Short mmCIF file of C-alpha atoms in Angstrom, two decimals:
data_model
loop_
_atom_site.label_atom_id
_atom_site.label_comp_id
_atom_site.label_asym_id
_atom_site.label_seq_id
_atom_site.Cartn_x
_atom_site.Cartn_y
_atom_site.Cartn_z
CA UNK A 1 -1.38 70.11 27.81
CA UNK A 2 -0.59 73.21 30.43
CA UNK A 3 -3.34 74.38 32.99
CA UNK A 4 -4.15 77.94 32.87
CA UNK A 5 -4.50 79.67 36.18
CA UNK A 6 -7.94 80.05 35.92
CA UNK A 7 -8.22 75.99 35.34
CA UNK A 8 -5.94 75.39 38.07
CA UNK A 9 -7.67 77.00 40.57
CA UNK A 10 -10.96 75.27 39.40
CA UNK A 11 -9.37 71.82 39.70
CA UNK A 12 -8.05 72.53 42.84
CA UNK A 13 -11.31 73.79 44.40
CA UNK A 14 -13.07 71.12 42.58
CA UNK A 15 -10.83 67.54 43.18
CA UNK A 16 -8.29 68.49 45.95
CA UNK A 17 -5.02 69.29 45.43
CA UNK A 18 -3.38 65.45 45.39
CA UNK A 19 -5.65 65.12 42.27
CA UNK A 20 -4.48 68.02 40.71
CA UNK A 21 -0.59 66.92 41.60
CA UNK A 22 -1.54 63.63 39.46
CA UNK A 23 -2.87 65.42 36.60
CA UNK A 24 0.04 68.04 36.28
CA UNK A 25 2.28 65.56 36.81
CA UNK A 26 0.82 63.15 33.50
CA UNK A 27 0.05 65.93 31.69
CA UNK A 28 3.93 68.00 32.39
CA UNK A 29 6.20 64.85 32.63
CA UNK A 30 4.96 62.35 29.97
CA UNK A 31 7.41 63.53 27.49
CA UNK A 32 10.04 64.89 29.57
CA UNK A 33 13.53 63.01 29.65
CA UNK A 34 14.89 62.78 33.48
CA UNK A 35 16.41 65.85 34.56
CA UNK A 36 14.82 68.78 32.28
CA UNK A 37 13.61 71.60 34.20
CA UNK A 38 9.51 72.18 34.40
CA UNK A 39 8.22 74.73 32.58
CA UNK A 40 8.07 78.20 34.95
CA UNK A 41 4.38 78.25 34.61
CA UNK A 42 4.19 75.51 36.36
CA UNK A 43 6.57 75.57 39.28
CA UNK A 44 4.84 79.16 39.79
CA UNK A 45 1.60 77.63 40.14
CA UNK A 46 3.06 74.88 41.94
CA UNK A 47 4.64 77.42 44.58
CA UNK A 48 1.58 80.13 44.37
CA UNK A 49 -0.84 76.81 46.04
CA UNK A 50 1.81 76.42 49.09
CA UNK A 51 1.61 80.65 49.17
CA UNK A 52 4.59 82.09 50.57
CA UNK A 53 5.39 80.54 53.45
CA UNK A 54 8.84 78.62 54.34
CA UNK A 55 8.81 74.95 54.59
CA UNK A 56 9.19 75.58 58.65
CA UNK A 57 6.57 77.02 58.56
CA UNK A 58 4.44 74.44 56.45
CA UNK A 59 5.62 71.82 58.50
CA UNK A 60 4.43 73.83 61.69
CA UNK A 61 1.96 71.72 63.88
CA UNK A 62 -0.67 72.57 66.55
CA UNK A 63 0.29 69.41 68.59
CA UNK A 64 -1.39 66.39 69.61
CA UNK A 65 -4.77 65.92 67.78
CA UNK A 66 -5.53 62.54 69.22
CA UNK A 67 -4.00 59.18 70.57
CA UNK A 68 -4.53 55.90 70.10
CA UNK A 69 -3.28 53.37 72.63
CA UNK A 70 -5.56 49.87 71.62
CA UNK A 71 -2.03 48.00 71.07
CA UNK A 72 -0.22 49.65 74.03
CA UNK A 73 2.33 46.92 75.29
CA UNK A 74 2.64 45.68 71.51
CA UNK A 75 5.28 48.01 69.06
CA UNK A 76 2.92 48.97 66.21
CA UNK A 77 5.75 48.58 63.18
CA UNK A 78 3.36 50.19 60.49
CA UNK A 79 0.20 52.43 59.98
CA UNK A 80 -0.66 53.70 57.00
CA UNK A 81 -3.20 56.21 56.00
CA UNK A 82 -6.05 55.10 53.03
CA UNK A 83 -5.36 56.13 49.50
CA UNK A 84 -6.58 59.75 48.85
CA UNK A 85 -8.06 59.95 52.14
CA UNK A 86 -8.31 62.53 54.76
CA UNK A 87 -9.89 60.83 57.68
CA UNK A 88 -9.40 57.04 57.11
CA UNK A 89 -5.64 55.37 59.36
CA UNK A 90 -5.23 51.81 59.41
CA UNK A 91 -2.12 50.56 61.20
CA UNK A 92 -0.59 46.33 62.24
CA UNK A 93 0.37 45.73 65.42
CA UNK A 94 3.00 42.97 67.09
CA UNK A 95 -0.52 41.62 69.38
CA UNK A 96 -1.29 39.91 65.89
CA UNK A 97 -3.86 42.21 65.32
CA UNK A 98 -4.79 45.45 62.74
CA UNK A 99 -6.90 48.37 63.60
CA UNK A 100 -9.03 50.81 61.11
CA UNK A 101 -9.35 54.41 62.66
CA UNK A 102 -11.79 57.13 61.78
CA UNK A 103 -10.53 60.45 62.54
CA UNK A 104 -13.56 62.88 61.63
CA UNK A 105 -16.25 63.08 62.56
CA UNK A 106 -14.67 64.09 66.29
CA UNK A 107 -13.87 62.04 68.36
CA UNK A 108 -11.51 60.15 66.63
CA UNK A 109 -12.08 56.12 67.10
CA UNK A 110 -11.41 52.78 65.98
CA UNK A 111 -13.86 51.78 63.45
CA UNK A 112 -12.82 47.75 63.44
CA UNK A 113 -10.43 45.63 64.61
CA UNK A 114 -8.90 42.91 62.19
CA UNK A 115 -8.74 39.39 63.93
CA UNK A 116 -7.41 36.45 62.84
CA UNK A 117 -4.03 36.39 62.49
CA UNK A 118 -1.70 33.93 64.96
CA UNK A 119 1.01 35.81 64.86
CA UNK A 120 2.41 39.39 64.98
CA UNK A 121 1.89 41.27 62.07
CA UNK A 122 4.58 42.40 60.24
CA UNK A 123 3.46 44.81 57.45
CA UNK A 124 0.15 45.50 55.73
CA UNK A 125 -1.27 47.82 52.05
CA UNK A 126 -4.23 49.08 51.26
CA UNK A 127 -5.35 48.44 47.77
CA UNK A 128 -5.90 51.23 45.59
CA UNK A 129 -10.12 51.87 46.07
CA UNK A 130 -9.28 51.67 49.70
CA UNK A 131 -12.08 48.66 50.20
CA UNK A 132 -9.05 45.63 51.05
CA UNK A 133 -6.58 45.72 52.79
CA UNK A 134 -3.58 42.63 52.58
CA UNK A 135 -1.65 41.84 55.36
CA UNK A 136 1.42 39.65 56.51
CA UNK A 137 2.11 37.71 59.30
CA UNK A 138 5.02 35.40 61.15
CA UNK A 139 2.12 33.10 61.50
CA UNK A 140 2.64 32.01 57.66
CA UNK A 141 -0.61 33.31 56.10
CA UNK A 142 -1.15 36.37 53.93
CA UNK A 143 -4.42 37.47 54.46
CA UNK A 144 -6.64 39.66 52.45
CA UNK A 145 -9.41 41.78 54.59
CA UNK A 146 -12.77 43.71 53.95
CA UNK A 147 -11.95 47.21 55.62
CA UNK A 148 -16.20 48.03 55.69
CA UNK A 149 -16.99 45.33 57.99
CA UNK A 150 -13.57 43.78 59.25
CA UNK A 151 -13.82 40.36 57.62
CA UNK A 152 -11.09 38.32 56.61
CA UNK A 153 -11.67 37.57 52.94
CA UNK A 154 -9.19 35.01 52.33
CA UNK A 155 -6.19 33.45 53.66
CA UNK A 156 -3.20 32.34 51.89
CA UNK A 157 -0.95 30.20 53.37
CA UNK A 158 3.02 29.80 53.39
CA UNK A 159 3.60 25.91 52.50
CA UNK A 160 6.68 25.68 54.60
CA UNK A 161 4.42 27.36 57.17
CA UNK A 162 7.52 30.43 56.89
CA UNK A 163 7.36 33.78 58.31
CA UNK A 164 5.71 36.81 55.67
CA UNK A 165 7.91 39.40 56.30
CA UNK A 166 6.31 42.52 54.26
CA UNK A 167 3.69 42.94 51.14
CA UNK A 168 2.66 45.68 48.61
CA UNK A 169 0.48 45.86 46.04
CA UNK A 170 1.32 45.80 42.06
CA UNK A 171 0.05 49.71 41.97
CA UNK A 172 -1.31 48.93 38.36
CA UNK A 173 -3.13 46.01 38.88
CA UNK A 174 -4.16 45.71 42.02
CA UNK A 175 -5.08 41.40 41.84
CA UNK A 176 -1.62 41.08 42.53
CA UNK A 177 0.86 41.66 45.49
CA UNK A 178 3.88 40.52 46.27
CA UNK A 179 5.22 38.98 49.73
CA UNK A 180 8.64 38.51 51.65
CA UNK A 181 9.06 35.14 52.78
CA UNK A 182 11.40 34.41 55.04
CA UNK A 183 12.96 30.51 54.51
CA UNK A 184 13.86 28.59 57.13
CA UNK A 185 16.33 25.69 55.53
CA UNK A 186 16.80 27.30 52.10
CA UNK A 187 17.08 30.84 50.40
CA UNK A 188 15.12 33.26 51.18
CA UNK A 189 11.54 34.24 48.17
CA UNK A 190 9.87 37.09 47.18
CA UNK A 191 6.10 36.18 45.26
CA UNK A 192 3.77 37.56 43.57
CA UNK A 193 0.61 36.54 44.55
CA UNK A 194 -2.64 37.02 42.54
CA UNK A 195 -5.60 37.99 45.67
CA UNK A 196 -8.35 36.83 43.80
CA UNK A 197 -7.37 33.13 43.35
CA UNK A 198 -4.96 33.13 46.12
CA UNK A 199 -2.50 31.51 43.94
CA UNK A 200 1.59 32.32 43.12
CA UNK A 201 1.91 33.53 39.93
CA UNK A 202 3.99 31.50 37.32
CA UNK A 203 7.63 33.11 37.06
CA UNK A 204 6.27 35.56 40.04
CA UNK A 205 9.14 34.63 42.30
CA UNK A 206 12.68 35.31 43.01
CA UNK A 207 14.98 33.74 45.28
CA UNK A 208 17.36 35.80 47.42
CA UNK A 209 19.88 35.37 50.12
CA UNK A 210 18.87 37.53 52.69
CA UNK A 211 15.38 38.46 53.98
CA UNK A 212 13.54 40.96 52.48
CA UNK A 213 12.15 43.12 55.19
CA UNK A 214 11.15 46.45 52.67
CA UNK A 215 9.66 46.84 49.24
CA UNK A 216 8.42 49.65 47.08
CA UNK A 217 7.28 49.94 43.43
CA UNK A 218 8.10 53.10 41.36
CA UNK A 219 4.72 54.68 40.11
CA UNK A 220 4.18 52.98 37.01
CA UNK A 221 4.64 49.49 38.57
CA UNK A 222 7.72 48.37 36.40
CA UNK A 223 10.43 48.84 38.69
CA UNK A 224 10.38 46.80 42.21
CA UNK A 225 13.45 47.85 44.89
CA UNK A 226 13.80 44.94 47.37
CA UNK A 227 16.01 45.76 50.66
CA UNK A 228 16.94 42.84 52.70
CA UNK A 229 18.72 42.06 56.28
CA UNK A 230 22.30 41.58 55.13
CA UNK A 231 22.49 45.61 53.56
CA UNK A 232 21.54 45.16 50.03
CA UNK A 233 18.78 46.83 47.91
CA UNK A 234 17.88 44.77 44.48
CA UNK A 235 15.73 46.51 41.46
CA UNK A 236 13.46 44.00 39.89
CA UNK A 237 11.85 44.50 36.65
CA UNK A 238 7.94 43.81 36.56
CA UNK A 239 6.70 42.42 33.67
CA UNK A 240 3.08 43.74 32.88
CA UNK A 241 1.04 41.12 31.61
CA UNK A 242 2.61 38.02 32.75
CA UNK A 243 3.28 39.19 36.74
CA UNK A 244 7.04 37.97 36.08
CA UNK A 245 9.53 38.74 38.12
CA UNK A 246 13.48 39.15 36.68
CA UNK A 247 16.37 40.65 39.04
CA UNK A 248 18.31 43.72 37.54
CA UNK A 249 20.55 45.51 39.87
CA UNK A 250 22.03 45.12 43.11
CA UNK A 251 23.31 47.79 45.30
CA UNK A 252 24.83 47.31 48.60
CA UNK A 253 24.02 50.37 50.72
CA UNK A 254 26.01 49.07 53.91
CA UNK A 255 27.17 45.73 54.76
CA UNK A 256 24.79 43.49 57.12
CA UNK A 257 22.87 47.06 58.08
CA UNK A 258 18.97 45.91 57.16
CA UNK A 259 17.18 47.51 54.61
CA UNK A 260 14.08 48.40 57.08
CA UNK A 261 12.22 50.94 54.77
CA UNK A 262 12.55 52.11 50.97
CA UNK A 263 10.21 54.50 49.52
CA UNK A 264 10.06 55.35 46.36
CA UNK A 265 9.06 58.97 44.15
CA UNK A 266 8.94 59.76 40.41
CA UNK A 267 9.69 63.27 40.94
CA UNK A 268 11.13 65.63 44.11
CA UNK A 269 10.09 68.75 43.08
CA UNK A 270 8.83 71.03 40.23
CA UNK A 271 12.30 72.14 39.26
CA UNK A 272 13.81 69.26 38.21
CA UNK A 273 12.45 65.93 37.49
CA UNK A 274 14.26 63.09 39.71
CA UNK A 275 13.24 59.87 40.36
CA UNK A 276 14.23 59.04 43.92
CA UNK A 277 14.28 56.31 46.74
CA UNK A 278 14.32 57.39 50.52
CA UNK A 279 15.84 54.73 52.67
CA UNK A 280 16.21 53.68 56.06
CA UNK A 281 19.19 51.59 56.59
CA UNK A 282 20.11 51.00 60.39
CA UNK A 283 23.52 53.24 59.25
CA UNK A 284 22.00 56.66 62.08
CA UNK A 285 21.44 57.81 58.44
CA UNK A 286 18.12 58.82 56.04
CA UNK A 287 19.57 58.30 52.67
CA UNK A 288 17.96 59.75 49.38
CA UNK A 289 18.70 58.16 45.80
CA UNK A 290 18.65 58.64 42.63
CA UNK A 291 17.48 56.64 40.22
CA UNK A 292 19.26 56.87 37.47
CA UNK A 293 18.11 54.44 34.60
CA UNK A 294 14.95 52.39 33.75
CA UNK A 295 16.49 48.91 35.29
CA UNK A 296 16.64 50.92 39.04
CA UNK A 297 20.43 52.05 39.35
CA UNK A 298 20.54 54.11 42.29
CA UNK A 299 23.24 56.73 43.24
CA UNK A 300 23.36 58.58 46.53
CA UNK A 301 21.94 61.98 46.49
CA UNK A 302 22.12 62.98 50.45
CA UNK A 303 22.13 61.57 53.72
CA UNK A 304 20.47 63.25 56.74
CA UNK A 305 21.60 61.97 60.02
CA UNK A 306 18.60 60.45 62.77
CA UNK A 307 18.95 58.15 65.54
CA UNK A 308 19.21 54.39 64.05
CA UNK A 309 21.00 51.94 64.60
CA UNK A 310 18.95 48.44 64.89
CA UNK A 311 14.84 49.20 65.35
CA UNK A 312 13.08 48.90 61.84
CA UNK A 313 12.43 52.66 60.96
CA UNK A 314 10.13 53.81 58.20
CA UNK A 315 10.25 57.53 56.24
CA UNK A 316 7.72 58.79 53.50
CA UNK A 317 7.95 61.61 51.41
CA UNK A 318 5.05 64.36 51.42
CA UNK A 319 2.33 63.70 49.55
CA UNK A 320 2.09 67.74 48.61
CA UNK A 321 5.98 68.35 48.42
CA UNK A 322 6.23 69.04 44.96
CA UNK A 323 4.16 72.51 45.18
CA UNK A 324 6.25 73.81 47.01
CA UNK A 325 9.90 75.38 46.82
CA UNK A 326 12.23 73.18 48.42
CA UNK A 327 10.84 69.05 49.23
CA UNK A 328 10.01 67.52 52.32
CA UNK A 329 10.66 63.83 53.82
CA UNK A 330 9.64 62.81 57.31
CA UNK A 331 11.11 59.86 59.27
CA UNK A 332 10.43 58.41 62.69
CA UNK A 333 13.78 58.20 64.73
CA UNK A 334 15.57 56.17 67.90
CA UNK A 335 15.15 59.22 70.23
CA UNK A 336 11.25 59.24 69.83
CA UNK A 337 10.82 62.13 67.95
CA UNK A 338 9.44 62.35 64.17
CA UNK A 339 12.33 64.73 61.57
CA UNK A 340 11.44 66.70 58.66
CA UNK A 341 13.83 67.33 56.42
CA UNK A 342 14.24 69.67 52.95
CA UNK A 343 16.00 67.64 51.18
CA UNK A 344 16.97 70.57 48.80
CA UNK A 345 18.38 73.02 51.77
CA UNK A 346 22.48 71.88 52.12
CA UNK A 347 22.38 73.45 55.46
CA UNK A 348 20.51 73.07 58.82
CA UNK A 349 18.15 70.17 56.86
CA UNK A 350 15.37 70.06 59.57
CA UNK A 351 12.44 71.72 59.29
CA UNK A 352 10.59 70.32 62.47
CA UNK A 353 10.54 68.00 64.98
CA UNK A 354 7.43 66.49 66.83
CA UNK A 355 8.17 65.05 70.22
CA UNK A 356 5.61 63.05 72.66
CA UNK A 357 6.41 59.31 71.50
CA UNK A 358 7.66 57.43 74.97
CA UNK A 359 10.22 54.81 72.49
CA UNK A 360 11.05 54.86 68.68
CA UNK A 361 9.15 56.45 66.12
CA UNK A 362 8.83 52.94 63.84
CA UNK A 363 6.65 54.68 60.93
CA UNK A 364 4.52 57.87 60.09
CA UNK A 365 1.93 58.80 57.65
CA UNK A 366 0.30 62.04 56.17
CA UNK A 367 -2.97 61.78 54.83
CA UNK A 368 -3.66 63.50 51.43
CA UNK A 369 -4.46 67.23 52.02
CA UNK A 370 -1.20 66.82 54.65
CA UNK A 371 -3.50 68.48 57.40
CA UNK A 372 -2.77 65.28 59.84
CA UNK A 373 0.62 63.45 60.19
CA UNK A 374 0.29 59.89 61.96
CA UNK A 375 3.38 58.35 64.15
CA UNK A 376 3.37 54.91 65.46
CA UNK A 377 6.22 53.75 68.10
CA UNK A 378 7.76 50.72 69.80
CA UNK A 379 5.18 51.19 72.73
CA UNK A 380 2.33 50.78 71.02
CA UNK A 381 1.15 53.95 70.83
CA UNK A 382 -0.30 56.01 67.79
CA UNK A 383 -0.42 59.80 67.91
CA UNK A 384 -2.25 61.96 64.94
CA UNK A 385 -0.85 65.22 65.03
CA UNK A 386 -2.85 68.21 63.29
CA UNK A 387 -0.81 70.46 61.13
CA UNK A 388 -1.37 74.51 61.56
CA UNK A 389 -4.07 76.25 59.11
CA UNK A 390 -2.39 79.22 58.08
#
């Protein structure tokens, strides 16, 4: 189940390397307990695509590719680009409105505008095939979009007419996503909802004390991390074929600090497998987990200190990271600029830093070959930054 060189290089001419990354990693990890080193072929292979240049100079950009300034005056809290897709940025804006931006052919430009919602927009996902997109609202409505022509497919609405907070999608089984709702008079919910009926599903809910303002799956779709207003990050366990959801762990990361962005990774790098979680917490910290059993455990791994204290912040891992020798996370900031870090190097962590925002970096995104990086701040401004061809 190992890739010869000569097969290696064939699937990476023929499928892109993010194809390739999900092929080594089914066909190297499947059997592999957490922790056990790779075998050398691999991380050799892994380190021979990034060739032998540092991380710094990986991460090295040409500067401003474009910028996007249709929700100037409105903070644009997320943008995100489409799955396995070089060209394709959709981001949700305060103004109530999301945009769908085509980057190649050149000029870049807004392909459509999604209208409809009342209220700002708080958090959107595309689904897996890249042709829906869901989004959430403080108007009370999930709402489920056709990203070809702009359409709103459906709308689902909040009974209690209660603020939707943030969404993501089950990554196996895409008919179902689950929302933060934010409860006026009585605890706090997170539901699954199934987007082709527009119905809750039974046993699909969970109720919580604070709000739960970030969410992320782990690869597989059985673990869901919750992180809420009040500082706490819960693991839920997914159950498959009924859409159930049953609380397993709670950790408190700091006390009344919100939970503004988790991410989650099966793997950091070829060396060692480790399941991680990358998490903004409003603590002037990025913090890295470990996950450290099937029911979500975490344990701190690193910190790497930004500028954040209150403005909901969003970091990603690389897409490519694992190629390469050390691993890289990116994260927007208070001071305007977008941090990389190597989470492997103990010393002098960053790797770059892009400057040219005019207020906080709120989220970024890389698309799938990592040749463009997209940063959205409080202003309402998007900039797509190209990354150096060596």
């Amino acid at each position: 189940d190992h890739f010869s060189w000569e097969e290696y290089m064939d699937f990476k001419e023929s499928r892109g390397s993010y194809q390739l990354q999900a092929q080594m990693n089914r066909a190297v990890y499947d059997e592999r307990t957490p922790g056990a080193l790779v075998p050398t072929s691999v991380a050799e292979a892994s380190r021979a695509m990034a060739g032998d240049t540092t991380l710094s100079e990986n991460y090295a950009f040409a500067g401003m590719h474009h910028i996007f300034d249709q929700h100037v005056d409105s903070a644009v809290p997320r943008l995100q680009f489409a799955n396995d897709d070089k060209h394709l940025l959709a981001c949700c804006s305060l103004d109530g409105t999301l945009s769908i931006m085509i980057l190649s052919p050149s000029p870049p430009s807004v392909k459509v505008v999604l209208k409809g919602h009342a209220g700002p927009v708080t958090d959107f996902a595309w689904s897996l095939s890249n042709d829906v997109i869901v989004s959430t609202s403080k108007d009370g409505t999930l709402r489920i979009w056709n990203t070809e022509d702009g359409r709103c497919i459906r709308e689902v609405r909040d009974p209690e007419a209660s603020e939707l907070l943030c969404c993501t999608f089950q990554p196996m089984n895409n008919n179902l996503t689950v929302v933060s709702h934010s409860r006026r008079n009585s605890k706090h919910l997170l539901q699954v909802v199934n987007i082709s009926t527009g119905k809750k599903v039974k046993g699909g809910s969970s109720k919580l004390t604070g709000r739960v303002l970030s969410m992320s799956f782990d690869a597989p779709g059985r673990i869901l991390w919750a992180g809420d207003d009040r500082g706490s990050v819960f693991s839920f366990l997914f159950d498959m074929a009924t859409g159930k959801l049953t609380k397993a762990k709670r950790l408190v990361v700091s006390e009344g600090s919100p939970i503004c962005s988790i991410s989650a990774r099966s793997w950091i790098s070829r060396e060692a497998r480790d399941p991680s979680l990358l998490i903004n917490a409003c603590v002037n910290k990025l913090l890295l987990y470990r996950v450290v059993d099937n029911e979500g455990t975490l344990q701190l791994k690193r910190s790497f200190p930004i500028k954040h204290g209150s403005q909901p912040l969003h970091s990603i891992f690389c897409p490519l990271m694992s190629f390469r020798q050390g691993a890289c996370v990116v994260t927007g900031s208070e001071d305007a600029c977008v941090y990389f870090f190597d989470v492997e190097r103990n010393t002098k962590a960053i790797v770059n830093k892009l400057q040219g925002h005019g207020g906080p970096v709120l989220d970024v995104s890389f698309n799938c070959d990592e040749s463009l990086l997209a940063s959205a701040d409080s202003t309402g401004m998007v900039i797509i930054w190209r990354r150096e061809q060596k």
